[in-house]
Short mmCIF file of C-alpha atoms and ligand atoms in Angstrom, two decimals:
data_model
loop_
_atom_site.label_atom_id
_atom_site.label_comp_id
_atom_site.label_asym_id
_atom_site.label_seq_id
_atom_site.Cartn_x
_atom_site.Cartn_y
_atom_site.Cartn_z
CA UNK A 640 10.15 8.45 -16.17
CA UNK A 641 8.52 5.64 -14.49
CA UNK A 642 7.75 6.27 -10.59
CA UNK A 643 6.25 5.09 -7.41
CA UNK A 644 5.50 7.57 -4.41
CA UNK A 645 5.55 5.13 -1.14
CA UNK A 646 4.85 6.58 2.23
CA UNK A 647 2.21 6.40 5.20
CA UNK A 648 -1.00 7.95 4.93
CA UNK A 649 -0.16 11.34 5.61
CA UNK A 650 3.20 12.01 4.63
CA UNK A 651 2.49 13.92 2.02
CA UNK A 652 2.17 12.11 -1.24
CA UNK A 653 -0.16 13.67 -2.54
CA UNK A 654 1.24 17.43 -2.25
CA UNK A 655 4.30 15.94 -3.92
CA UNK A 656 2.55 14.19 -6.20
CA UNK A 657 0.85 17.05 -8.18
CA UNK A 658 4.38 18.75 -8.00
CA UNK A 659 6.06 15.96 -9.81
CA UNK A 660 3.34 15.10 -12.30
CA UNK A 661 3.47 19.33 -13.28
CA UNK A 662 7.27 19.45 -13.69
CA UNK A 663 7.57 16.00 -15.46
CA UNK A 664 4.34 16.23 -17.45
CA UNK A 665 3.34 12.80 -16.53
CA UNK A 666 -0.13 11.49 -15.57
CA UNK A 667 -0.43 11.04 -11.59
CA UNK A 668 -2.14 7.49 -11.06
CA UNK A 669 -3.52 7.66 -7.40
CA UNK A 670 -5.68 4.36 -6.89
CA UNK A 671 -7.23 5.69 -3.45
CA UNK A 672 -8.49 8.60 -6.20
CA UNK A 673 -9.89 5.88 -8.35
CA UNK A 674 -11.94 4.54 -5.91
CA UNK A 675 -13.22 8.11 -4.16
CA UNK A 676 -14.26 8.99 -8.13
CA UNK A 677 -16.27 5.54 -8.07
CA UNK A 678 -17.65 6.18 -4.39
CA UNK A 679 -19.08 9.39 -5.57
CA UNK A 680 -20.57 8.11 -8.76
CA UNK A 681 -21.95 5.28 -6.93
CA UNK A 682 -20.34 2.66 -9.31
CA UNK A 683 -20.31 -0.87 -8.33
CA UNK A 684 -16.35 -0.49 -7.70
CA UNK A 685 -17.04 2.22 -5.59
CA UNK A 686 -19.72 0.56 -3.51
CA UNK A 687 -16.92 -2.21 -2.71
CA UNK A 688 -14.12 -0.59 -2.06
CA UNK A 689 -15.95 1.66 0.26
CA UNK A 690 -16.53 -0.93 2.72
CA UNK A 691 -12.74 -1.32 3.36
CA UNK A 692 -12.18 2.18 3.09
CA UNK A 693 -14.08 3.38 5.71
CA UNK A 694 -11.99 1.09 8.00
CA UNK A 695 -8.98 2.14 6.92
CA UNK A 696 -8.46 -1.49 5.68
CA UNK A 697 -6.71 -2.47 1.93
CA UNK A 698 -9.00 -2.97 -0.78
CA UNK A 699 -8.19 -6.66 -2.06
CA UNK A 700 -5.09 -7.25 -3.83
CA UNK A 701 -7.09 -8.62 -6.72
CA UNK A 702 -9.52 -5.69 -7.53
CA UNK A 703 -6.54 -3.18 -6.98
CA UNK A 704 -4.17 -4.59 -9.15
CA UNK A 705 -7.05 -4.57 -12.14
CA UNK A 706 -8.12 -1.34 -11.61
CA UNK A 707 -4.12 -0.19 -11.83
CA UNK A 708 -3.06 -2.20 -14.78
CA UNK A 709 -6.25 -1.08 -16.59
CA UNK A 710 -5.16 2.46 -15.97
CA UNK A 711 -1.59 1.56 -17.05
CA UNK A 712 -2.89 0.21 -20.67
CA UNK A 713 -3.97 3.91 -21.50
CA UNK A 714 -1.76 5.77 -23.95
CA UNK A 715 -0.93 8.63 -21.39
CA UNK A 716 1.07 6.33 -19.74
CA UNK A 717 3.92 6.22 -22.62
CA UNK A 718 5.79 8.90 -21.88
CA UNK A 719 5.77 7.90 -18.19
CA UNK A 720 3.53 7.75 -14.87
CA UNK A 721 3.64 8.29 -11.37
CA UNK A 722 1.95 5.60 -9.22
CA UNK A 723 0.54 7.16 -5.77
CA UNK A 724 -0.65 4.98 -3.36
CA UNK A 725 0.11 1.71 -5.33
CA UNK A 726 1.63 -0.90 -4.79
CA UNK A 727 0.65 -1.14 -1.52
CA UNK A 728 1.43 -4.81 -0.92
CA UNK A 729 3.95 -7.28 -2.04
CA UNK A 730 1.79 -9.08 -4.13
CA UNK A 731 0.72 -5.78 -5.57
CA UNK A 732 4.66 -5.08 -6.42
CA UNK A 733 5.16 -8.40 -7.57
CA UNK A 734 2.17 -8.07 -10.18
CA UNK A 735 3.07 -4.74 -11.40
CA UNK A 736 6.43 -6.12 -11.81
CA UNK A 737 4.78 -9.17 -14.22
CA UNK A 738 2.85 -6.54 -15.92
CA UNK A 739 5.39 -3.90 -16.57
CA UNK A 740 7.98 -6.54 -18.13
CA UNK A 741 5.13 -8.08 -20.32
CA UNK A 742 5.28 -4.47 -21.91
CA UNK A 743 8.95 -4.10 -22.26
CA UNK A 744 8.88 -1.50 -19.43
CA UNK A 745 10.33 -1.18 -15.80
CA UNK A 746 10.05 1.25 -13.04
CA UNK A 747 13.27 4.28 -12.63
CA UNK A 748 13.03 5.07 -9.35
CA UNK A 749 10.75 4.62 -6.07
CA UNK A 750 10.59 7.53 -3.46
CA UNK A 751 9.93 6.72 0.27
CA UNK A 752 8.95 9.61 2.02
CA UNK A 753 8.42 8.69 5.74
CA UNK A 754 6.97 11.01 8.71
CA UNK A 755 6.53 9.53 12.39
CA UNK A 756 3.47 8.57 13.82
CA UNK A 757 2.35 11.71 15.68
CA UNK A 758 2.96 13.86 12.99
CA UNK A 759 0.99 11.50 10.72
CA UNK A 760 -2.01 11.41 13.11
CA UNK A 761 -2.24 15.40 13.52
CA UNK A 762 -1.28 15.93 9.58
CA UNK A 763 -4.55 13.50 8.84
CA UNK A 764 -7.04 14.57 11.55
CA UNK A 765 -6.79 18.23 10.73
CA UNK A 766 -6.69 17.45 6.68
CA UNK A 767 -9.27 18.96 4.71
CA UNK A 768 -10.15 18.78 1.02
CA UNK A 769 -11.95 21.01 -1.30
CA UNK A 770 -15.12 18.98 -2.74
CA UNK A 771 -15.07 20.45 -6.17
CA UNK A 772 -11.12 20.76 -7.37
CA UNK A 773 -9.35 18.28 -4.37
CA UNK A 774 -6.81 20.84 -3.26
CA UNK A 775 -5.92 19.85 0.54
CA UNK A 776 -5.67 22.39 3.57
CA UNK A 777 -5.17 21.69 7.18
CA UNK A 778 -7.19 23.22 9.78
CA UNK A 779 -3.99 24.72 11.71
CA UNK A 780 -0.81 24.53 9.61
CA UNK A 781 -2.35 25.57 6.18
CA UNK A 782 -5.55 27.04 6.95
CA UNK A 783 -7.74 28.40 3.91
CA UNK A 784 -8.65 32.29 4.10
CA UNK A 785 -12.39 31.91 4.57
CA UNK A 786 -13.06 28.70 6.81
CA UNK A 787 -14.41 26.21 5.32
CA UNK A 788 -14.04 27.79 1.52
CA UNK A 789 -11.29 26.70 -1.23
CA UNK A 790 -9.23 29.66 -1.72
CA UNK A 791 -8.88 28.41 -5.49
CA UNK A 792 -12.36 27.72 -6.26
CA UNK A 793 -14.64 28.33 -3.08
CA UNK A 794 -15.79 25.45 -3.30
CA UNK A 795 -16.97 23.55 0.27
CA UNK A 796 -14.10 21.69 2.30
CA UNK A 797 -14.68 18.26 3.61
CA UNK A 798 -13.02 15.87 5.70
CA UNK A 799 -12.11 12.34 3.91
CA UNK A 800 -14.42 9.92 5.45
CA UNK A 801 -11.10 7.68 6.59
CA UNK A 802 -9.50 11.10 8.32
CA UNK A 803 -11.44 10.12 11.52
CA UNK A 804 -9.36 9.84 14.63
CA UNK A 805 -9.73 5.66 14.78
CA UNK A 806 -9.44 4.70 10.68
CA UNK A 807 -6.57 7.02 10.79
CA UNK A 808 -4.70 4.97 13.56
CA UNK A 809 -6.14 1.79 11.69
CA UNK A 810 -4.44 3.35 8.65
CA UNK A 811 -1.25 3.49 10.15
CA UNK A 812 -1.18 0.45 11.45
CA UNK A 813 -2.30 -1.16 8.20
CA UNK A 814 0.69 0.69 6.43
CA UNK A 815 3.34 -0.81 8.83
CA UNK A 816 2.11 -4.42 8.75
CA UNK A 817 1.31 -4.43 4.74
CA UNK A 818 3.25 -1.72 2.99
CA UNK A 819 6.05 -1.49 5.18
CA UNK A 820 7.75 -5.06 3.45
CA UNK A 821 7.41 -3.29 0.40
CA UNK A 822 10.49 -1.19 1.32
CA UNK A 823 12.87 -3.92 1.44
CA UNK A 824 11.18 -5.32 -1.63
CA UNK A 825 12.93 -2.09 -3.37
CA UNK A 826 15.38 -2.03 -1.13
CA UNK A 827 16.59 -4.90 -2.71
CA UNK A 828 16.03 -4.10 -6.46
CA UNK A 829 18.02 -0.71 -5.44
CA UNK A 830 16.15 1.84 -6.98
CA UNK A 831 14.67 3.52 -3.62
CA UNK A 832 15.44 6.69 -2.24
CA UNK A 833 14.50 7.29 1.32
CA UNK A 834 12.93 10.78 1.90
CA UNK A 835 12.37 12.82 5.16
CA UNK A 836 8.71 13.94 4.76
CA UNK A 837 9.05 16.44 7.60
CA UNK A 838 11.30 18.88 6.33
CA UNK A 839 8.95 21.13 4.46
CA UNK A 840 7.38 21.10 0.81
CA UNK A 841 9.77 22.57 -1.20
CA UNK A 842 13.14 21.59 0.65
CA UNK A 843 11.54 17.93 -0.09
CA UNK A 844 10.62 18.60 -3.67
CA UNK A 845 14.08 19.89 -4.30
CA UNK A 846 15.39 16.77 -3.12
CA UNK A 847 13.36 14.64 -5.24
CA UNK A 848 14.20 16.96 -8.26
CA UNK A 849 17.58 16.59 -7.45
CA UNK A 850 17.17 12.45 -7.90
CA UNK A 851 15.20 12.57 -10.93
CA UNK A 852 16.96 15.15 -12.69
CA UNK A 853 15.92 18.57 -14.00
P1 ADP B 1797 -3.76 7.35 2.09
O1 ADP B 1797 -2.74 7.54 1.26
O2 ADP B 1797 -3.82 8.91 2.59
O3 ADP B 1797 -4.34 6.44 2.66
P2 ADP B 1797 -5.06 7.18 -0.53
O4 ADP B 1797 -6.13 8.02 -1.10
O5 ADP B 1797 -3.86 6.91 -1.37
O6 ADP B 1797 -5.06 7.56 1.17
O7 ADP B 1797 -6.09 5.77 -0.22
C1 ADP B 1797 -7.21 5.72 0.77
C2 ADP B 1797 -7.69 4.09 0.90
O8 ADP B 1797 -8.01 3.65 -0.83
C3 ADP B 1797 -7.31 3.01 1.43
O9 ADP B 1797 -7.16 3.17 3.33
C4 ADP B 1797 -7.52 2.00 1.01
O10 ADP B 1797 -8.63 1.46 1.69
C5 ADP B 1797 -7.81 2.49 -0.48
N1 ADP B 1797 -6.72 1.71 -1.12
C6 ADP B 1797 -5.81 2.80 -2.20
N2 ADP B 1797 -4.54 2.06 -2.24
C7 ADP B 1797 -4.92 1.04 -2.43
C8 ADP B 1797 -4.21 -0.04 -2.76
N3 ADP B 1797 -3.13 0.37 -3.62
N4 ADP B 1797 -4.75 -1.23 -2.15
C9 ADP B 1797 -5.42 -1.44 -1.70
N5 ADP B 1797 -6.43 -0.76 -0.94
C10 ADP B 1797 -6.14 0.69 -1.23
ZN1 ZN B 1798 -11.38 24.12 -4.46
#
């Protein structure tokens, strides 16, 4: 099963992605995670991506397309994959389609999760992420048992560098301007489902399972 998760930052893509990949046993491919890993390892790619990410801008298409298609060439994607945060522009979507066609593949479902802007801002600014296992929390909506500490692994909770007020607003604007046109693109192809990200994560996941099948 080949899937794409679409939606603004803070819509809950990461949370649903973890649940989907666990249930359907497919790899989770997040371009944001790939960039953050490169940043923490201090690679050249990381340095380049960081310039854009810290401002809430998109990393240039050519770079993202290369990273994503390289990842899609790995063997574990043969049984399917979940793309989270890619494609994010029409140019990336066109490149992805061409790549898949070349490899005799296609996207089975696009899941679009939407949430209104005020809620996105609240979610992102309060988000905290475990620095060792990546589990996410929210200072008021989903606090850890001990402040600043991960329930699962006792790792230190951090705020993502791009989860600050100014950057969050820019990321939402960038989404509206550059990524939203993708909804039309996939609407025309007819394989997109529009989901409400405000209904609660278990209910939302149940709707996704309805679409994808048990
Ligand atoms: P979020 O959905 O919360 O914004 P991501 O982890 O998907 O978080 O992305 C974080 C940042 O990484 C983006 O703001 C952007 O700078 C960069 N990035 C990730 N994926 C892409 C992509 N497909 N195209 C361009 N930039 C990307
Ligand atoms: Zn942890």
